[in-house]
Amino acid sequence: MGRGVGTLATNETTMTAEKCLALLREIKDAVFCTVDERGLPQARFIDVMGQEGERIWFCTARGKDFYRQLVRDGHVAIAGMNDRWQTVRVTGEARRLPDAEQRAWIDRIFRDNPSMDGVYPGDARYVLEAFELAAGTVEFFDLGCHPIERASLSFGGTDRCATGFEVTRSCIGCGTCVAACPQGAIEIADDGMARISQEHCLHCGRCVEVCPACAIKRKGE
């Protein structure tokens, strides 16, 4: 798979959570991560079965460990990458859809994803139960262009978490971080202080390591 130029506008003024979730549905086969009873991370590939607005849905069988972990806790992290080197990462709390709606949701999932018939033929489909994710945080990351593009967003009323790095008032404007940034995402502004273009930042932390004034810190710390 070669790295090409990304075709999707990705800065935070144009990228939305809905577009990110639509891209995750386009990717479809994504890694879903939960925590097991021992507190250990577990990961598996699950199909994103549908998307509408700021919500996605998926299903799993009642006999699976994944099902028990979702019912017990609900917290899930999802990640997928397409052939354009664009990744979407979502974290949130999955909700099992109501009992009265389960069969209708499973029928809809099978209608929208015909390949499921070959895996769970006939009434075997009803061993599956449907879940939705309608609130959380999402990050888009495009490695298929230079400089890289990223957008950190939230949806469903979830507070957006601070990510990446920021320059504090201790900056002396020496330009060491500008020269060190692998994506050229830092510049010296008119006030003489360094500024990080968050939409191009790798979050690698190299600027923190080279700053002689210790003026760059991780957001939220």
XYZ file of C-alpha atoms in Angstrom:
221
model
C 0.000 0.000 0.000
C 1.696 3.200 -1.125
C 1.375 6.502 0.656
C -0.526 8.950 -1.509
C -1.834 12.461 -1.088
C -4.923 12.662 1.124
C -8.012 13.998 -0.598
C -10.099 14.922 2.414
C -9.955 18.430 3.869
C -8.907 17.870 7.454
C -8.342 21.105 9.332
C -10.565 21.693 12.346
C -12.701 24.291 10.553
C -13.855 21.767 7.938
C -13.501 18.376 9.605
C -16.437 17.274 11.754
C -17.149 14.335 14.020
C -19.856 13.225 11.603
C -17.354 13.108 8.716
C -14.949 11.106 10.878
C -17.634 8.572 11.785
C -18.692 8.324 8.136
C -15.085 7.557 7.237
C -14.990 4.872 9.929
C -18.078 3.301 8.376
C -16.341 3.452 4.978
C -13.331 1.654 6.490
C -15.805 -0.776 8.118
C -13.303 -3.331 9.482
C -11.945 -1.577 12.578
C -10.103 -2.556 15.743
C -12.346 -2.421 18.831
C -10.625 -2.397 22.226
C -12.110 -3.090 25.660
C -10.788 -4.085 29.076
C -11.346 -7.594 30.433
C -12.195 -8.746 33.973
C -8.501 -8.696 34.930
C -8.074 -5.119 33.764
C -6.099 -6.181 30.687
C -6.652 -4.635 27.232
C -8.349 -6.779 24.596
C -8.540 -5.976 20.879
C -10.418 -7.522 17.958
C -11.623 -6.594 14.483
C -15.329 -5.690 14.383
C -17.352 -4.337 11.471
C -18.866 -0.873 11.833
C -22.330 -1.843 10.629
C -23.830 1.592 10.110
C -23.518 5.324 10.660
C -26.007 8.161 10.805
C -25.096 11.661 11.898
C -22.971 11.495 15.034
C -23.617 7.843 15.830
C -22.382 4.455 14.697
C -23.684 0.973 15.446
C -22.279 -2.520 15.496
C -23.183 -5.959 16.822
C -21.670 -8.953 18.557
C -22.843 -12.363 19.757
C -23.980 -12.952 23.336
C -21.459 -15.753 23.812
C -18.408 -13.606 23.093
C -16.090 -12.072 25.668
C -16.489 -8.791 23.791
C -20.244 -8.846 24.551
C -19.691 -9.419 28.276
C -17.133 -6.646 28.456
C -19.457 -4.198 26.712
C -22.395 -5.053 28.958
C -20.266 -4.824 32.111
C -18.514 -1.552 31.350
C -19.372 -0.138 27.914
C -16.163 1.815 27.405
C -14.630 1.103 24.022
C -11.855 2.474 21.820
C -12.102 2.069 18.046
C -9.422 2.633 15.406
C -9.367 2.182 11.643
C -7.160 3.193 8.704
C -8.013 3.371 5.000
C -5.785 2.888 1.948
C -5.060 6.639 1.856
C -3.237 6.478 5.216
C -6.070 8.306 6.944
C -6.914 7.040 10.422
C -9.893 7.590 12.682
C -9.728 6.883 16.411
C -12.874 7.023 18.561
C -13.347 6.563 22.296
C -16.675 6.499 24.068
C -19.248 4.385 25.878
C -21.245 1.910 23.819
C -24.915 1.459 24.674
C -26.810 -1.794 24.140
C -29.971 -0.952 22.214
C -33.300 -1.699 23.989
C -34.707 -5.242 24.050
C -37.821 -4.237 22.125
C -35.683 -2.894 19.257
C -33.049 -5.616 19.070
C -34.557 -7.799 16.335
C -35.378 -4.801 14.154
C -31.824 -3.505 14.510
C -30.295 -6.882 13.681
C -32.548 -7.145 10.610
C -31.462 -3.666 9.533
C -27.800 -4.558 10.028
C -28.182 -7.665 7.867
C -30.052 -5.699 5.210
C -27.290 -3.074 5.075
C -24.487 -5.659 5.295
C -25.548 -8.674 3.150
C -22.316 -10.578 3.772
C -23.531 -11.226 7.328
C -26.001 -13.801 5.957
C -23.118 -16.129 5.179
C -21.812 -15.941 8.744
C -25.101 -16.161 10.652
C -27.670 -17.736 8.275
C -31.391 -17.758 9.037
C -32.483 -17.239 12.624
C -28.892 -17.646 13.826
C -28.611 -13.887 13.360
C -30.582 -13.340 16.549
C -27.726 -14.568 18.718
C -26.293 -11.140 17.871
C -27.181 -7.972 19.731
C -26.843 -4.406 18.525
C -24.940 -1.593 20.235
C -24.542 2.073 19.376
C -21.921 4.678 20.116
C -23.446 8.153 20.123
C -21.078 10.173 22.326
C -17.341 10.364 22.706
C -14.164 11.859 21.298
C -12.725 11.333 17.848
C -9.370 12.042 16.278
C -8.610 12.180 12.571
C -4.992 11.741 11.482
C -3.836 11.945 7.852
C -0.358 10.591 7.150
C -0.957 10.671 3.403
C -0.056 14.344 3.024
C 2.775 16.655 4.087
C 2.638 18.223 6.516
C 0.370 15.745 8.223
C -3.188 16.843 9.026
C -5.082 16.094 12.216
C -8.306 17.115 13.919
C -9.381 16.351 17.490
C -13.138 16.572 18.029
C -15.963 15.448 20.298
C -19.564 14.450 19.668
C -22.780 13.702 21.526
C -22.134 16.323 24.198
C -18.827 14.859 25.369
C -16.232 17.344 26.603
C -13.254 17.539 24.296
C -9.981 16.420 25.867
C -6.898 18.587 25.501
C -4.266 16.829 23.395
C -0.835 17.722 22.079
C 1.568 20.398 23.240
C 1.487 24.145 23.820
C 4.041 26.924 24.244
C 4.035 28.764 27.584
C 5.068 32.318 28.437
C 8.542 31.029 29.300
C 9.373 30.905 25.573
C 12.491 32.933 24.684
C 11.885 32.830 20.928
C 15.184 31.132 20.135
C 13.747 28.998 17.301
C 15.286 25.715 18.477
C 11.892 24.007 18.349
C 11.205 25.439 14.884
C 14.331 23.779 13.498
C 13.641 20.509 15.326
C 9.986 19.961 14.352
C 9.842 17.115 11.783
C 6.669 18.510 10.182
C 7.568 22.211 10.218
C 4.537 22.810 12.422
C 6.143 25.507 14.604
C 6.901 29.117 13.769
C 7.935 32.251 15.614
C 4.955 34.604 15.791
C 4.990 38.403 15.667
C 5.199 38.573 19.452
C 8.500 36.684 19.354
C 7.072 33.463 20.826
C 6.852 30.076 19.175
C 3.438 28.894 17.962
C 2.468 25.293 17.207
C 0.064 24.637 14.331
C -2.039 21.990 16.051
C -3.520 20.700 12.781
C -0.044 19.658 11.608
C 1.478 18.494 14.921
C 2.616 14.865 15.242
C 2.432 14.987 19.062
C 5.912 13.436 19.038
C 7.257 15.706 21.802
C 10.571 16.513 20.138
C 10.017 20.224 20.703
C 9.702 19.580 24.437
C 12.987 17.684 24.522
C 15.019 20.337 22.678
C 13.574 23.525 24.238
C 16.347 25.170 26.300
C 13.804 27.170 28.333
C 11.486 24.212 29.151
C 8.722 26.393 27.701
C 6.663 23.702 25.964
C 4.327 21.434 27.907
C 1.697 18.811 27.229
C -1.793 20.278 27.219
C -3.700 19.658 30.417
C -0.594 19.185 32.560
